[in-house]
mmCIF file of C-alpha atoms in Angstrom:
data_model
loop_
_atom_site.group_PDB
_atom_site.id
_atom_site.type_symbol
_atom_site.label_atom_id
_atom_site.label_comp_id
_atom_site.label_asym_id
_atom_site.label_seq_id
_atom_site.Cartn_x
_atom_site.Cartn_y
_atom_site.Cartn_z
ATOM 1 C CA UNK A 1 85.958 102.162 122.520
ATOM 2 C CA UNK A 2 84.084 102.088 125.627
ATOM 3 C CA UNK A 3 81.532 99.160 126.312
ATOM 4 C CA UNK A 4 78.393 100.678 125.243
ATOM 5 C CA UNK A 5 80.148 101.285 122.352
ATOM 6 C CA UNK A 6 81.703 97.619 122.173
ATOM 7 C CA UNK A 7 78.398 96.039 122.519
ATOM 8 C CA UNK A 8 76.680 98.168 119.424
ATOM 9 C CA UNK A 9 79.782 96.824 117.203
ATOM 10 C CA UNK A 10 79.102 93.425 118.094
ATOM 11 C CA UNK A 11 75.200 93.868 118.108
ATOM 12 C CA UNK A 12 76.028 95.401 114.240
ATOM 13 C CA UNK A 13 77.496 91.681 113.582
ATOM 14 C CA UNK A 14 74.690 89.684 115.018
ATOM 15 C CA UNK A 15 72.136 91.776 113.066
ATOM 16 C CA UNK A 16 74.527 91.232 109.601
ATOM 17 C CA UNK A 17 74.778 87.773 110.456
ATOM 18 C CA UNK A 18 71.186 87.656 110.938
ATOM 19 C CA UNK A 19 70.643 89.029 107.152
ATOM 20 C CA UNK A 20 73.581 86.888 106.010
ATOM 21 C CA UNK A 21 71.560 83.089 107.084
ATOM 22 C CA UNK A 22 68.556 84.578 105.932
ATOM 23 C CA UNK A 23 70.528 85.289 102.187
ATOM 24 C CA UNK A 24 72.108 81.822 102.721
ATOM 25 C CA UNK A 25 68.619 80.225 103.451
ATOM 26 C CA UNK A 26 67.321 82.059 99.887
ATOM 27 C CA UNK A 27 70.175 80.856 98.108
ATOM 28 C CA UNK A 28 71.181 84.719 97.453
ATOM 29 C CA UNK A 29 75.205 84.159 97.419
ATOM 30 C CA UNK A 30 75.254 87.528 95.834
ATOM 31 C CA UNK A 31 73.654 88.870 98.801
ATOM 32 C CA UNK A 32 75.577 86.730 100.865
ATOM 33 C CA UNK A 33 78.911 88.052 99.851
ATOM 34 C CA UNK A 34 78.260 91.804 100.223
ATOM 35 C CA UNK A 35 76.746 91.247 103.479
ATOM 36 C CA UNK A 36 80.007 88.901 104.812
ATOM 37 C CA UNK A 37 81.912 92.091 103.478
ATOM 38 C CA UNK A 38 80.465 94.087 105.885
ATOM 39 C CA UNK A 39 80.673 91.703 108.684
ATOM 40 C CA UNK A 40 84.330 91.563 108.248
ATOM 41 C CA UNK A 41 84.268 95.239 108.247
ATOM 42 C CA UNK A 42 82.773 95.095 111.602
ATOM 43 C CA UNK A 43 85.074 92.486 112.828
ATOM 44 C CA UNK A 44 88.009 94.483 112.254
ATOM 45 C CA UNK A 45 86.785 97.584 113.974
ATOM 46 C CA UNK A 46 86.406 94.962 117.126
ATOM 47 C CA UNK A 47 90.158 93.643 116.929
ATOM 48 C CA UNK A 48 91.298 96.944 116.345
ATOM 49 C CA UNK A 49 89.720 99.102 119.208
ATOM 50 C CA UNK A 50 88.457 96.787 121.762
ATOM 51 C CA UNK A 51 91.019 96.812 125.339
ATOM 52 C CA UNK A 52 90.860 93.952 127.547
ATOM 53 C CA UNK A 53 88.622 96.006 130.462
ATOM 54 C CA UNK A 54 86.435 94.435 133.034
ATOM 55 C CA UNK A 55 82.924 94.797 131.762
ATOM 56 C CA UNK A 56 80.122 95.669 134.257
ATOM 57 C CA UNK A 57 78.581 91.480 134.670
ATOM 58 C CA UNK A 58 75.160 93.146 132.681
ATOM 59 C CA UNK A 59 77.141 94.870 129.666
ATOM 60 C CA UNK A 60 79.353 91.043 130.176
ATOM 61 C CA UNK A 61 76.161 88.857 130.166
ATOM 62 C CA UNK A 62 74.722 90.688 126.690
ATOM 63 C CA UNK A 63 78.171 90.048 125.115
ATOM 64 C CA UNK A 64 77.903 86.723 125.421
ATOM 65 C CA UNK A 65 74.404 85.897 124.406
ATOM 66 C CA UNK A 66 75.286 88.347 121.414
ATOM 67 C CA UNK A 67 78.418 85.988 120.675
ATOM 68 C CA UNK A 68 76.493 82.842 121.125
ATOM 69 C CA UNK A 69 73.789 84.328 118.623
ATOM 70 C CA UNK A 70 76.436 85.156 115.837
ATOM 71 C CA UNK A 71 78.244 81.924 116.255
ATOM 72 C CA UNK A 72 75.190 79.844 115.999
ATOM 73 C CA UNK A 73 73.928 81.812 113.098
ATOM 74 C CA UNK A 74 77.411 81.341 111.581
ATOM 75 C CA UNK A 75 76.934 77.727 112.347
ATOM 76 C CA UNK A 76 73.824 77.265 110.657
ATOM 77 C CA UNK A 77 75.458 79.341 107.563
ATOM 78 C CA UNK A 78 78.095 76.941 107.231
ATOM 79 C CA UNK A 79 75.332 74.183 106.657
ATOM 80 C CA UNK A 80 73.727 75.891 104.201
ATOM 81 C CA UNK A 81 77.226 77.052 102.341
ATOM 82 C CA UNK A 82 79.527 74.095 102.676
ATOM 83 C CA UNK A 83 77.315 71.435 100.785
ATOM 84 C CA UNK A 84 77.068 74.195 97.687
ATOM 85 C CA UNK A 85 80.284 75.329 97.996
ATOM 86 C CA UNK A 86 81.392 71.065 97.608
ATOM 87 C CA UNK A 87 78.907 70.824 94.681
ATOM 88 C CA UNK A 88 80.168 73.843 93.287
ATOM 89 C CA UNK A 89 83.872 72.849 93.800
ATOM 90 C CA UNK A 90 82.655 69.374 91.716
ATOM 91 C CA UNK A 91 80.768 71.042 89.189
ATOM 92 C CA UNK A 92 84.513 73.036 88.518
ATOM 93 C CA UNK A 93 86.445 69.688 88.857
ATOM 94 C CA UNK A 94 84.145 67.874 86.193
ATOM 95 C CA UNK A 95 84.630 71.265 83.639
ATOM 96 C CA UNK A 96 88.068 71.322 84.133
ATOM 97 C CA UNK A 97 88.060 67.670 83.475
ATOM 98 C CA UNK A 98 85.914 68.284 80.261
ATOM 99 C CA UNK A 99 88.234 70.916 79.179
ATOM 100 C CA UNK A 100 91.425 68.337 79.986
ATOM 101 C CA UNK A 101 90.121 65.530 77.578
ATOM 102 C CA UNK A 102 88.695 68.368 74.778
ATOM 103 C CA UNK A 103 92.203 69.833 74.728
ATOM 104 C CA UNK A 104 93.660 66.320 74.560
ATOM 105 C CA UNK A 105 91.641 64.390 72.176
ATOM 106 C CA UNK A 106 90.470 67.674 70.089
ATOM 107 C CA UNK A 107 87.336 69.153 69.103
ATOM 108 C CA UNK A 108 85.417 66.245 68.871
ATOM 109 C CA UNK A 109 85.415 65.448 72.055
ATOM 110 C CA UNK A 110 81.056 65.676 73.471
ATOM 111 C CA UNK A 111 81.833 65.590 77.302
#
């Protein structure tokens, strides 16, 4: 892959990263998902075909403000995900719970 070629991958993730906050900001984990997909897709096409070369210090320069833009993005996704993902995580802990003491003390039971 040469580094024209490099830099559209990773330009590819910051735009999908882009879309994926903007999903995560809407609440659309549906969205979300299918759009993560894709940046792990994209990901693996870096690992796999991107050489340790020298890159010219302008092609260099874009890379990193391109990886500082999909890291922050990804940090601001975690913000949005990790405080549902906790609630969600409780909302299964108190079913499962409610499930436990139904199947213990029988029907009955009005969690």
């Amino acid at each position: 892959m040469n580094s024209l070629e490099l830099i559209s991958v990773y330009e590819n993730v910051a735009a999908i990263t882009a879309k994926m906050l903007d999903a995560a900001r809407l609440a659309d984990w549906d969205l979300l998902e299918r759009l993560e997909s894709d940046c792990s897709f994209q990901v693996q096409r870096l690992r796999e075909n991107e050489m340790p070369v020298e890159l010219p210090i302008e092609i260099r320069e874009k890379k990193i403000r391109v990886i500082k833009k999909i890291l922050s993005d990804d940090k601001e996704i975690r913000n949005i995900t990790e405080p549902w993902m906790a609630q969600l995580a409780n909302l299964m802990k108190n079913s499962n719970t409610t499930l436990k003491l139904s199947q213990t003390y029988g029907a009955n039971y009005a969690g």
